[in-house]
Coordinates of C-alpha atoms in Angstrom, one line a residue:
Chain A
X1 CA 30.9 -48.9 6.7
X2 CA 28.4 -47.6 9.3
X3 CA 26.0 -45.0 8.1
X4 CA 25.8 -41.8 9.9
X5 CA 22.9 -41.6 12.4
X6 CA 22.3 -38.0 11.3
X7 CA 19.5 -37.8 8.7
X8 CA 20.9 -35.6 5.9
X9 CA 18.0 -33.6 4.5
X10 CA 18.4 -33.5 0.8
X11 CA 18.0 -30.0 -0.7
X12 CA 15.5 -30.6 -3.5
X13 CA 15.3 -26.9 -4.4
X14 CA 18.8 -25.6 -4.8
X15 CA 19.2 -21.8 -5.0
X16 CA 21.7 -19.0 -4.5
X17 CA 24.7 -21.2 -5.5
X18 CA 26.6 -21.6 -8.7
X19 CA 24.5 -23.3 -11.3
X20 CA 21.1 -22.8 -9.6
X21 CA 18.8 -23.0 -12.5
X22 CA 15.1 -23.5 -13.0
X23 CA 13.5 -26.9 -12.4
X24 CA 10.1 -28.5 -12.3
X25 CA 8.5 -28.5 -8.9
X26 CA 8.5 -32.0 -7.5
X27 CA 5.9 -31.4 -4.7
X28 CA 2.2 -31.2 -5.2
X29 CA 0.5 -27.8 -4.9
X30 CA -2.7 -29.2 -3.4
X31 CA -2.2 -31.8 -0.7
X32 CA -5.8 -32.1 0.5
X33 CA -9.1 -32.5 -1.3
X34 CA -10.6 -29.0 -1.2
X35 CA -14.3 -28.6 -1.1
X36 CA -14.4 -24.8 -1.3
X37 CA -15.5 -24.1 -5.0
X38 CA -13.0 -21.3 -5.5
X39 CA -10.2 -23.7 -4.8
X40 CA -11.1 -25.9 -7.8
X41 CA -8.4 -24.3 -10.0
X42 CA -5.8 -23.7 -7.3
X43 CA -3.6 -26.6 -8.3
X44 CA -3.5 -25.4 -11.9
X45 CA -3.3 -21.6 -11.4
X46 CA -1.5 -21.5 -8.1
X47 CA -3.9 -18.9 -6.7
X48 CA -7.6 -18.2 -6.0
X49 CA -9.5 -15.0 -5.4
X50 CA -12.3 -14.6 -2.8
X51 CA -14.5 -11.7 -3.6
X52 CA -15.9 -10.9 -0.2
X53 CA -14.0 -12.8 2.4
X54 CA -14.6 -10.0 4.9
X55 CA -17.8 -7.9 5.2
X56 CA -17.7 -4.2 4.9
X57 CA -18.2 -3.9 8.7
X58 CA -15.3 -6.3 9.3
X59 CA -13.1 -4.2 6.9
X60 CA -14.0 -1.1 8.9
X61 CA -13.2 -2.7 12.2
X62 CA -9.9 -4.2 11.1
X63 CA -8.8 -1.0 9.3
X64 CA -9.3 0.9 12.5
X65 CA -7.3 -1.7 14.3
X66 CA -4.4 -1.4 11.8
X67 CA -4.6 2.4 12.1
X68 CA -4.4 2.1 15.9
X69 CA -1.3 -0.1 15.6
X70 CA 0.5 2.2 13.1
X71 CA -0.2 5.2 15.4
X72 CA 1.1 3.5 18.6
X73 CA 4.3 5.5 19.5
X74 CA 5.9 2.6 21.4
X75 CA 5.6 0.3 18.4
X76 CA 7.6 2.6 16.2
X77 CA 10.7 1.4 18.2
X78 CA 9.8 -2.3 17.8
X79 CA 11.9 -4.4 15.4
X80 CA 8.7 -5.8 14.0
X81 CA 7.6 -2.4 12.7
X82 CA 9.1 -1.4 9.3
X83 CA 9.3 2.3 8.7
X84 CA 9.8 3.6 5.2
X85 CA 12.9 5.8 5.4
X86 CA 11.9 8.5 2.9
X87 CA 8.5 9.2 4.4
X88 CA 9.0 8.1 8.0
X89 CA 5.7 6.2 7.7
X90 CA 4.9 2.7 9.0
X91 CA 4.9 0.4 6.1
X92 CA 4.6 -3.1 7.6
X93 CA 4.0 -4.6 11.1
X94 CA 5.2 -8.2 11.5
X95 CA 3.8 -10.7 13.9
X96 CA 0.7 -8.7 14.0
X97 CA -1.3 -11.6 15.4
X98 CA 0.7 -11.3 18.6
X99 CA 0.1 -7.5 18.7
X100 CA -3.6 -7.6 18.0
X101 CA -6.0 -10.1 19.7
X102 CA -8.6 -9.1 17.0
X103 CA -6.3 -10.2 14.2
X104 CA -5.2 -13.3 16.2
X105 CA -8.9 -14.3 16.3
X106 CA -9.3 -13.7 12.6
X107 CA -6.4 -16.0 11.7
X108 CA -8.0 -18.9 13.6
X109 CA -11.4 -18.7 11.9
X110 CA -12.3 -21.6 9.7
X111 CA -13.0 -19.4 6.6
X112 CA -9.4 -18.2 6.9
X113 CA -7.2 -21.0 8.3
X114 CA -9.6 -23.6 6.9
X115 CA -8.7 -22.5 3.4
X116 CA -5.0 -23.2 4.1
X117 CA -5.9 -26.6 5.7
X118 CA -7.9 -27.6 2.6
X119 CA -5.0 -26.8 0.3
X120 CA -2.2 -28.2 2.4
X121 CA -4.1 -31.3 3.6
X122 CA -2.9 -31.0 7.2
X123 CA -2.9 -28.9 10.2
X124 CA -1.2 -25.5 9.7
X125 CA 0.6 -22.9 11.7
X126 CA 1.4 -19.3 11.1
X127 CA 4.8 -19.0 9.4
X128 CA 4.5 -15.2 9.1
X129 CA 1.9 -12.5 9.6
X130 CA 1.9 -8.8 8.9
X131 CA -0.1 -5.8 7.9
X132 CA 1.1 -3.6 5.1
X133 CA 0.3 0.0 4.5
X134 CA 1.4 1.3 1.1
X135 CA 0.6 5.0 0.6
X136 CA 0.0 6.5 -2.8
X137 CA 2.0 9.2 -4.6
X138 CA 4.9 7.0 -5.5
X139 CA 5.1 4.1 -3.0
X140 CA 7.6 1.6 -4.4
X141 CA 6.4 -1.8 -5.5
X142 CA 8.1 -5.2 -5.1
X143 CA 10.1 -6.8 -7.9
X144 CA 9.2 -10.3 -9.1
X145 CA 10.0 -13.1 -6.7
X146 CA 8.9 -16.4 -5.3
X147 CA 8.3 -16.3 -1.5
X148 CA 9.3 -20.0 -1.2
X149 CA 12.7 -19.2 -2.7
X150 CA 13.4 -16.9 0.2
X151 CA 11.7 -19.1 2.8
X152 CA 13.7 -22.1 1.6
X153 CA 17.0 -20.3 1.4
X154 CA 16.8 -18.1 4.4
X155 CA 14.4 -19.8 6.8
X156 CA 14.9 -23.5 6.0
X157 CA 11.4 -24.3 4.8
X158 CA 12.0 -27.7 3.1
X159 CA 9.1 -27.8 0.6
X160 CA 6.6 -25.4 -1.0
X161 CA 3.8 -26.7 1.2
X162 CA 2.7 -23.2 2.4
X163 CA 0.1 -20.7 1.2
X164 CA -0.3 -17.0 1.7
X165 CA -3.6 -15.1 2.2
X166 CA -3.6 -11.4 1.3
X167 CA -6.8 -9.8 2.6
X168 CA -7.4 -6.3 1.1
X169 CA -8.4 -3.6 3.5
X170 CA -8.6 -1.0 0.7
X171 CA -9.8 -1.3 -2.9
X172 CA -7.3 -2.9 -5.4
X173 CA -7.4 -1.2 -8.8
X174 CA -5.3 -2.3 -11.8
X175 CA -3.4 1.0 -11.4
X176 CA -2.5 1.3 -7.7
X177 CA 0.2 -1.3 -7.3
X178 CA -2.0 -4.3 -6.8
X179 CA -0.4 -7.7 -6.8
X180 CA 0.5 -9.3 -10.1
X181 CA 1.0 -13.1 -10.4
X182 CA 2.1 -15.3 -13.2
X183 CA -0.6 -18.0 -13.2
X184 CA 0.9 -21.5 -13.3
X185 CA 4.4 -20.3 -12.5
X186 CA 4.3 -22.0 -9.1
X187 CA 5.0 -25.3 -10.9
X188 CA 8.5 -24.1 -11.8
X189 CA 11.1 -23.5 -9.1
X190 CA 13.4 -20.7 -10.2
X191 CA 16.8 -21.0 -8.5
X192 CA 18.5 -17.7 -8.1
X193 CA 22.1 -16.6 -8.3
X194 CA 24.1 -14.9 -5.5
X195 CA 24.9 -15.8 -2.0
X196 CA 22.8 -14.5 0.9
X197 CA 24.6 -11.9 3.0
X198 CA 24.3 -11.8 6.8
X199 CA 21.2 -10.0 8.0
X200 CA 20.0 -9.8 4.4
X201 CA 16.4 -9.5 5.7
X202 CA 17.0 -6.0 7.0
X203 CA 17.6 -4.8 3.4
X204 CA 15.3 -7.3 1.6
X205 CA 12.2 -6.1 3.4
X206 CA 12.6 -2.8 1.8
X207 CA 13.9 -3.7 -1.6
X208 CA 14.7 -7.2 -3.0
X209 CA 18.2 -7.6 -4.5
X210 CA 19.2 -11.2 -3.8
X211 CA 16.9 -14.0 -4.7
X212 CA 15.9 -12.3 -7.8
X213 CA 15.2 -14.3 -11.0
X214 CA 17.0 -13.5 -14.2
X215 CA 15.3 -11.3 -16.8
X216 CA 15.6 -14.2 -19.2
X217 CA 13.7 -16.5 -16.8
X218 CA 11.0 -13.9 -16.1
X219 CA 10.5 -13.4 -19.8
X220 CA 10.2 -17.1 -20.4
X221 CA 7.6 -17.5 -17.5
X222 CA 5.6 -14.4 -18.5
X223 CA 5.4 -15.5 -22.1
X224 CA 4.3 -19.0 -21.1
X225 CA 1.9 -18.0 -18.3
X226 CA 1.0 -14.3 -18.8
X227 CA 0.3 -12.0 -16.0
X228 CA -2.9 -11.7 -13.8
X229 CA -3.6 -8.9 -11.4
X230 CA -5.5 -9.2 -8.1
X231 CA -8.1 -6.4 -8.2
X232 CA -11.2 -6.1 -6.1
X233 CA -12.9 -4.2 -3.4
X234 CA -11.8 -4.0 0.2
X235 CA -12.6 -7.3 1.9
X236 CA -11.6 -9.4 -1.1
X237 CA -8.7 -11.8 -0.7
X238 CA -6.1 -13.6 -2.7
X239 CA -4.8 -17.0 -1.6
X240 CA -1.6 -18.0 -3.4
X241 CA 1.0 -20.8 -3.4
X242 CA 4.3 -20.1 -1.8
X243 CA 6.2 -20.6 -5.0
X244 CA 4.1 -18.5 -7.4
X245 CA 6.1 -15.7 -9.2
X246 CA 4.6 -12.4 -8.1
X247 CA 5.4 -8.7 -7.8
X248 CA 3.9 -5.3 -7.9
X249 CA 4.4 -1.9 -9.6
X250 CA 4.8 1.3 -7.8
X251 CA 1.7 3.3 -6.9
X252 CA 1.6 6.9 -8.0
X253 CA -2.2 7.3 -7.6
X254 CA -3.7 8.9 -4.5
X255 CA -5.3 5.6 -3.6
X256 CA -3.3 3.8 -0.9
X257 CA -3.3 0.0 -0.4
X258 CA -3.5 -1.7 2.9
X259 CA -3.8 -5.4 3.5
X260 CA -3.4 -8.2 6.1
X261 CA -0.9 -10.8 5.0
X262 CA -1.0 -14.3 6.6
X263 CA 1.3 -17.2 5.7
X264 CA 0.2 -20.7 6.6
X265 CA 2.7 -23.5 6.6
X266 CA 1.9 -27.2 6.9
X267 CA 2.9 -28.7 10.3
X268 CA 4.4 -31.5 8.2
X269 CA 6.8 -29.0 6.7
X270 CA 8.5 -27.7 9.8
X271 CA 11.5 -25.4 9.3
X272 CA 15.1 -26.8 9.5
X273 CA 18.4 -24.9 9.1
X274 CA 18.5 -22.4 6.2
X275 CA 19.3 -24.1 2.9
X276 CA 21.3 -21.1 1.6
X277 CA 21.7 -18.5 4.3
X278 CA 24.1 -17.9 7.2
X279 CA 21.5 -18.0 10.0
X280 CA 17.8 -18.2 10.4
X281 CA 15.9 -14.9 10.2
X282 CA 14.2 -13.6 13.4
X283 CA 11.2 -15.5 14.5
X284 CA 8.9 -12.5 14.0
X285 CA 9.6 -13.0 10.2
X286 CA 9.8 -16.8 10.2
X287 CA 8.2 -18.4 13.2
X288 CA 9.7 -21.5 14.7
X289 CA 6.7 -22.3 16.9
X290 CA 5.0 -25.0 14.9
X291 CA 2.0 -25.4 17.2
X292 CA -1.1 -26.1 15.0
X293 CA -3.5 -23.2 14.7
X294 CA -6.7 -24.0 16.5
Chain B
X1 CA -0.9 59.7 -22.1
X2 CA -0.1 57.6 -25.2
X3 CA -0.6 53.9 -24.8
X4 CA 2.3 51.6 -25.4
X5 CA 2.4 50.0 -28.9
X6 CA 3.6 46.8 -27.4
X7 CA 0.7 44.3 -26.8
X8 CA 1.1 42.9 -23.3
X9 CA 0.0 39.2 -23.4
X10 CA -2.0 38.5 -20.2
X11 CA -1.0 35.3 -18.5
X12 CA -4.3 33.6 -18.1
X13 CA -2.8 30.5 -16.6
X14 CA -0.4 31.5 -13.8
X15 CA 2.0 28.8 -12.5
X16 CA 5.3 28.4 -10.7
X17 CA 4.9 31.6 -8.7
X18 CA 3.7 32.3 -5.2
X19 CA 0.0 31.6 -4.9
X20 CA -0.3 29.7 -8.1
X21 CA -3.5 27.7 -7.4
X22 CA -6.0 25.7 -9.3
X23 CA -8.5 27.4 -11.6
X24 CA -11.2 26.6 -14.1
X25 CA -9.9 26.4 -17.6
X26 CA -11.2 29.5 -19.5
X27 CA -10.5 28.1 -23.0
X28 CA -12.6 25.5 -24.9
X29 CA -11.3 22.0 -25.3
X30 CA -12.8 21.4 -28.7
X31 CA -12.5 24.4 -31.1
X32 CA -13.9 22.7 -34.2
X33 CA -16.9 20.6 -35.0
X34 CA -15.4 17.0 -35.1
X35 CA -17.1 14.5 -37.4
X36 CA -15.0 11.5 -36.3
X37 CA -17.3 9.5 -34.0
X38 CA -14.6 8.7 -31.4
X39 CA -14.2 12.5 -30.8
X40 CA -17.8 12.9 -29.6
X41 CA -16.8 12.7 -26.0
X42 CA -13.5 14.5 -26.3
X43 CA -14.7 17.8 -24.9
X44 CA -16.1 16.1 -21.8
X45 CA -13.4 13.5 -21.2
X46 CA -10.3 15.3 -22.5
X47 CA -9.2 12.2 -24.4
X48 CA -10.3 9.6 -27.0
X49 CA -9.1 6.1 -27.9
X50 CA -8.6 4.8 -31.4
X51 CA -8.6 1.0 -31.4
X52 CA -6.7 0.3 -34.7
X53 CA -5.3 3.6 -35.9
X54 CA -2.4 1.7 -37.5
X55 CA -2.6 -1.7 -39.2
X56 CA -0.5 -4.6 -38.0
X57 CA 1.7 -4.2 -41.1
X58 CA 2.2 -0.5 -40.4
X59 CA 3.1 -1.3 -36.8
X60 CA 5.7 -3.7 -38.0
X61 CA 7.2 -1.2 -40.5
X62 CA 7.3 1.7 -38.0
X63 CA 8.7 -0.6 -35.2
X64 CA 11.5 -1.6 -37.5
X65 CA 12.1 2.1 -38.3
X66 CA 12.3 3.0 -34.5
X67 CA 14.7 0.1 -33.9
X68 CA 16.9 1.3 -36.8
X69 CA 17.0 4.8 -35.2
X70 CA 17.8 3.6 -31.7
X71 CA 20.7 1.5 -33.2
X72 CA 22.2 4.3 -35.2
X73 CA 25.6 4.9 -33.5
X74 CA 25.8 8.6 -34.7
X75 CA 22.4 9.4 -33.2
X76 CA 23.6 8.4 -29.7
X77 CA 25.7 11.6 -29.6
X78 CA 22.7 13.7 -30.8
X79 CA 21.1 16.0 -28.2
X80 CA 17.7 14.9 -29.4
X81 CA 18.4 11.3 -28.2
X82 CA 17.8 10.7 -24.5
X83 CA 19.8 7.8 -23.1
X84 CA 18.7 6.3 -19.7
X85 CA 21.8 6.5 -17.5
X86 CA 21.4 3.2 -15.6
X87 CA 20.9 1.0 -18.6
X88 CA 22.7 3.0 -21.3
X89 CA 19.6 2.4 -23.5
X90 CA 17.9 4.9 -25.8
X91 CA 14.7 5.9 -24.1
X92 CA 13.4 8.8 -26.4
X93 CA 14.3 10.4 -29.7
X94 CA 12.9 13.9 -30.1
X95 CA 12.2 15.6 -33.4
X96 CA 11.8 12.2 -34.9
X97 CA 9.8 13.5 -37.9
X98 CA 13.1 15.2 -39.0
X99 CA 15.1 12.1 -38.6
X100 CA 12.7 9.7 -40.3
X101 CA 10.9 10.5 -43.6
X102 CA 8.6 7.6 -42.8
X103 CA 7.4 9.2 -39.6
X104 CA 7.3 12.6 -41.2
X105 CA 4.9 11.2 -43.8
X106 CA 2.8 9.6 -41.1
X107 CA 2.3 12.8 -39.2
X108 CA 0.9 14.5 -42.3
X109 CA -1.7 11.9 -43.0
X110 CA -5.3 13.0 -42.6
X111 CA -6.2 10.2 -40.2
X112 CA -3.4 11.6 -37.9
X113 CA -3.1 15.4 -38.3
X114 CA -6.8 15.5 -39.3
X115 CA -7.8 14.4 -35.8
X116 CA -5.9 17.4 -34.4
X117 CA -7.4 19.8 -36.9
X118 CA -10.9 18.5 -36.0
X119 CA -10.4 19.1 -32.3
X120 CA -8.5 22.4 -32.6
X121 CA -10.6 23.9 -35.3
X122 CA -7.7 25.3 -37.3
X123 CA -4.5 24.4 -39.2
X124 CA -2.0 22.7 -36.9
X125 CA 1.8 22.3 -36.7
X126 CA 4.0 19.9 -34.8
X127 CA 5.0 21.4 -31.4
X128 CA 7.0 18.2 -30.5
X129 CA 7.5 14.7 -31.8
X130 CA 9.3 11.8 -30.3
X131 CA 9.4 8.1 -30.1
X132 CA 9.7 6.4 -26.7
X133 CA 11.1 3.1 -25.8
X134 CA 10.4 1.9 -22.3
X135 CA 12.0 -1.4 -21.5
X136 CA 10.5 -3.7 -18.9
X137 CA 12.0 -5.0 -15.7
X138 CA 11.7 -1.8 -13.8
X139 CA 11.6 1.1 -16.2
X140 CA 10.5 4.2 -14.3
X141 CA 7.1 5.8 -15.0
X142 CA 6.2 9.5 -15.1
X143 CA 4.6 11.2 -12.1
X144 CA 1.3 13.1 -12.6
X145 CA 1.5 16.2 -14.6
X146 CA -0.3 18.4 -17.2
X147 CA 1.8 18.9 -20.4
X148 CA 0.3 22.3 -20.9
X149 CA 1.5 23.4 -17.5
X150 CA 5.1 22.8 -18.7
X151 CA 4.5 24.1 -22.3
X152 CA 3.0 27.2 -20.9
X153 CA 5.6 27.8 -18.3
X154 CA 8.7 26.8 -20.2
X155 CA 7.8 27.1 -23.9
X156 CA 5.4 30.1 -23.9
X157 CA 2.4 28.3 -25.2
X158 CA -0.4 30.8 -24.5
X159 CA -3.5 28.6 -24.3
X160 CA -4.3 24.9 -24.0
X161 CA -5.2 24.6 -27.7
X162 CA -3.0 21.6 -28.4
X163 CA -3.4 17.9 -28.4
X164 CA -1.1 14.9 -28.2
X165 CA -1.4 11.6 -30.0
X166 CA 0.3 8.6 -28.5
X167 CA 0.4 5.7 -31.0
X168 CA 1.3 2.4 -29.4
X169 CA 3.9 0.2 -31.2
X170 CA 3.6 -2.5 -28.5
X171 CA 0.7 -3.8 -26.5
X172 CA -0.5 -1.7 -23.6
X173 CA -1.6 -3.9 -20.7
X174 CA -3.0 -2.5 -17.4
X175 CA 0.2 -3.6 -15.7
X176 CA 3.1 -2.5 -17.9
X177 CA 3.2 1.2 -17.2
X178 CA 0.6 2.3 -19.7
X179 CA -0.7 5.8 -19.5
X180 CA -3.2 6.8 -16.8
X181 CA -5.4 9.8 -17.3
X182 CA -8.0 11.5 -15.0
X183 CA -10.9 11.9 -17.3
X184 CA -12.3 15.5 -17.2
X185 CA -9.3 16.9 -15.3
X186 CA -8.4 18.9 -18.4
X187 CA -11.1 21.4 -17.4
X188 CA -9.0 22.4 -14.3
X189 CA -5.7 24.2 -14.7
X190 CA -3.5 23.2 -11.8
X191 CA -0.9 25.9 -11.1
X192 CA 2.2 24.5 -9.5
X193 CA 4.6 25.8 -7.0
X194 CA 8.4 26.4 -7.5
X195 CA 10.4 28.5 -9.9
X196 CA 11.8 26.9 -13.1
X197 CA 15.6 26.4 -12.9
X198 CA 17.8 27.1 -15.9
X199 CA 18.1 24.2 -18.3
X200 CA 15.4 22.4 -16.3
X201 CA 14.5 20.4 -19.4
X202 CA 17.7 18.3 -19.1
X203 CA 16.5 17.0 -15.8
X204 CA 12.8 17.0 -16.3
X205 CA 12.9 14.7 -19.3
X206 CA 14.2 12.0 -17.0
X207 CA 12.3 12.8 -13.9
X208 CA 9.7 15.5 -13.2
X209 CA 10.4 17.6 -10.1
X210 CA 9.2 21.1 -10.8
X211 CA 5.7 21.6 -12.3
X212 CA 4.3 18.9 -10.0
X213 CA 0.8 19.2 -8.6
X214 CA 0.4 18.9 -4.8
X215 CA -0.8 15.6 -3.3
X216 CA -3.9 17.5 -2.0
X217 CA -4.8 18.7 -5.5
X218 CA -4.2 15.2 -7.0
X219 CA -6.4 13.6 -4.4
X220 CA -9.2 16.1 -5.1
X221 CA -8.9 15.5 -8.9
X222 CA -8.7 11.7 -8.6
X223 CA -11.7 11.6 -6.2
X224 CA -13.8 13.8 -8.6
X225 CA -12.7 12.2 -11.9
X226 CA -11.3 8.8 -11.2
X227 CA -8.5 7.2 -13.2
X228 CA -8.7 5.6 -16.7
X229 CA -5.9 3.6 -18.2
X230 CA -5.0 3.5 -21.9
X231 CA -4.8 -0.2 -22.8
X232 CA -5.0 -1.8 -26.2
X233 CA -3.0 -3.6 -28.8
X234 CA -0.1 -2.2 -30.8
X235 CA -1.6 0.1 -33.4
X236 CA -4.1 1.7 -31.0
X237 CA -3.8 5.3 -30.1
X238 CA -4.7 7.8 -27.5
X239 CA -5.5 11.4 -28.4
X240 CA -5.5 13.7 -25.4
X241 CA -5.9 17.3 -24.4
X242 CA -2.7 19.2 -23.5
X243 CA -4.0 20.0 -20.0
X244 CA -5.3 16.6 -18.9
X245 CA -3.7 15.2 -15.7
X246 CA -1.8 12.1 -16.6
X247 CA 1.1 9.8 -15.5
X248 CA 2.3 6.2 -15.5
X249 CA 3.5 3.6 -13.1
X250 CA 6.8 1.9 -13.5
X251 CA 7.0 -1.3 -15.5
X252 CA 8.5 -4.4 -13.9
X253 CA 7.0 -6.8 -16.4
X254 CA 9.0 -8.3 -19.2
X255 CA 6.8 -6.5 -21.7
X256 CA 8.3 -3.2 -23.0
X257 CA 6.3 -0.3 -24.2
X258 CA 7.2 1.7 -27.3
X259 CA 5.2 4.5 -28.9
X260 CA 5.2 7.4 -31.3
X261 CA 4.3 10.6 -29.6
X262 CA 3.1 13.6 -31.6
X263 CA 2.0 17.0 -30.3
X264 CA -0.1 19.2 -32.5
X265 CA -0.6 22.9 -31.6
X266 CA -3.0 25.2 -33.3
X267 CA -1.4 27.8 -35.6
X268 CA -3.6 30.3 -33.8
X269 CA -1.7 29.5 -30.6
X270 CA 1.9 30.3 -31.6
X271 CA 4.5 30.3 -28.8
X272 CA 5.6 33.5 -27.2
X273 CA 8.2 34.0 -24.5
X274 CA 8.0 31.5 -21.6
X275 CA 5.4 32.5 -19.0
X276 CA 7.5 31.1 -16.1
X277 CA 10.9 30.1 -17.3
X278 CA 14.3 31.8 -17.9
X279 CA 14.6 30.9 -21.6
X280 CA 12.7 28.9 -24.2
X281 CA 13.6 25.2 -24.4
X282 CA 15.5 24.0 -27.4
X283 CA 13.4 23.8 -30.6
X284 CA 13.7 20.1 -30.9
X285 CA 11.6 19.9 -27.7
X286 CA 9.3 22.9 -28.5
X287 CA 9.3 23.9 -32.1
X288 CA 9.1 27.5 -33.1
X289 CA 8.4 26.8 -36.8
X290 CA 4.7 27.4 -37.0
X291 CA 4.3 26.4 -40.6
X292 CA 1.0 24.5 -41.0
X293 CA 1.3 20.8 -41.5
X294 CA 0.2 19.9 -45.0

C-alpha cells in the first residue's frame, strides 16, 4: 500500500478536545547554550528576570512613544488597537513594531532578540508584539493560562519553542496586578476542555474563557510549584517560556501598569494550520512572516 | 429665648452630601496609653500587625468551627449569612459571636479585646463581628474605602473611635487578595459623594458603590502614603483604625482566604441616628447593644 505523500504532522500537545488532559512536556525548554548569567535557571524555572534591561532614559523615550500611539486618533479605528469597552481607553496595540520604528529597532537589539536566540538555540522571528496599558482603579487582570496552549490550538504553533519578553514601562508592585507565574509549570502541558469558537480571539483578548485550565489542575500546579510575582521598577523585564502557567489579579491601586510585550518564536518552529481552531487568527496577532529578525 | 433641651449632635465628619470633601481628622487615633510594643506606631500608621496572635492549634480549632458554621443548612436561610450569588457559597457570616460560643469566648480574651481597650482608652463593645471565606479562582476583592465613612453615614457612629481586628485563618500572600492599607491615611477623612439609598447594605456587602472616594483623592493619598499589604501566616492578625483607607484585589490563585473580623467601638462613642442614611442598618451589622465586653 503506497504511503501518502502528505506529511501528517502529529499533534504532540492535544487540547480542546474530549479527554485533553495534562501531560509532561516532551520538548526542551532551552535549546541553545545560554551564556547570559540570568538565563542559568531558565530551563528549571521557565522564566528569568532582568533588573534593568532598559535605562531610565530609554523608559522615558519609549513611554512617550506609547503615549503618542494611544493618542493617535486614526489608530483607534485600527483592528490592531484594543479598546476597553467600559472606559473607552486603549488597552493594547498589536503589531506595534510595525507602527513604531523606535520599537522595531528595540526588538532587533542583541540584548533583546539575543536573549531569545540564546534560549531557543536558533534564529528567531516575532510571533506577536504589543504594548499594553492597564490603568488602575479596577483594571481587570488575566486568568491563569499557558500562552502556548492558545498559540498551538489557534495559531498552529507546533512546539513550545517560543519565549515572551515583557518589558515594564511602569513600576510593578506586588499589589498592582503584576504578572504571576508558577515556576516550573512550563514542564507540564495542560490540555484544556472546550472547542474553539469562530473568531474566538475577539473575545479572548478581553477575557479568557476557552483554553482555561481546570481548578483541579491549577490547584495541583500551585501546590507543586508555588507562585512567583514579577515585581520591579520600570525598565526591568521578564523573559518567560511560552508554556508557563501565568495570570494576573485586577489592579485597584492608582498605579497603572504599562509594558512592551514581545513574543519570539524559533524559525525552526514555523506555524502550520491550527491544531484546535477553525481558522488561523489574524497575522497581527500571530505573524506568518517567518523571516529571521536581524 | 429658651434654648432647646435637645442636644444637637454636630456632624464633624460630613459625607454623602453636596460638597463633602476631604478634611483633617479632628479626633485622636490612640486614646489610651498602649503598653503592647506592636502598638507603638499605631497612631502614626493607623494599623499594627501581630505575627502569631493565634497558635497553630487555635487556628485549626477555629477553622473547623467556621467550616461547621458554613455547612449548617439552617444558617443558609439566616439574614446574617451572605451567600455569593455566582457560586452559591457562604462568603460571610455576621454576628458570628452570637452563633459560636467559641468565637464569643475568643473576642473577650485580653489579648484580643485588650488591644482595642489599649488603643481606644476605654471599655469597648462589639460593633460588628463576622467570619469571611473568600475562595480562590477569581473571588472579587473590595474597592478602596474607609469603614468609618460607612459606619458614620449609615450607622450613626459619631467619631472614629473604633478599631477592627482581622485574624487570618489562612495564609495571606501578596497575591491572594490580602488586605491593602494606605499607612497614615486614617488621619484624613474622605467625604464621599452620593446619597445613601434605602437598604443600601444589602448591595454594599457584595460590592461597594456608594461611599467610594474619588480617583483623584485615592491618587493623592496613595502618592502621599504608599500602599502596605497585610501578609503573614494563618494566626497572624491586623489591627486597624476605623478610618484607614483600605481595599483588596481579587484572588485568582487557588489559595482561599478566611478570617475572623471583629470591630470594637468605644463605649464612649455610642451610635446615634445615621448621619447620612435613611435608617440604621440591622443590628447584626451594626450592634446597638453597648454593653462593655467583659
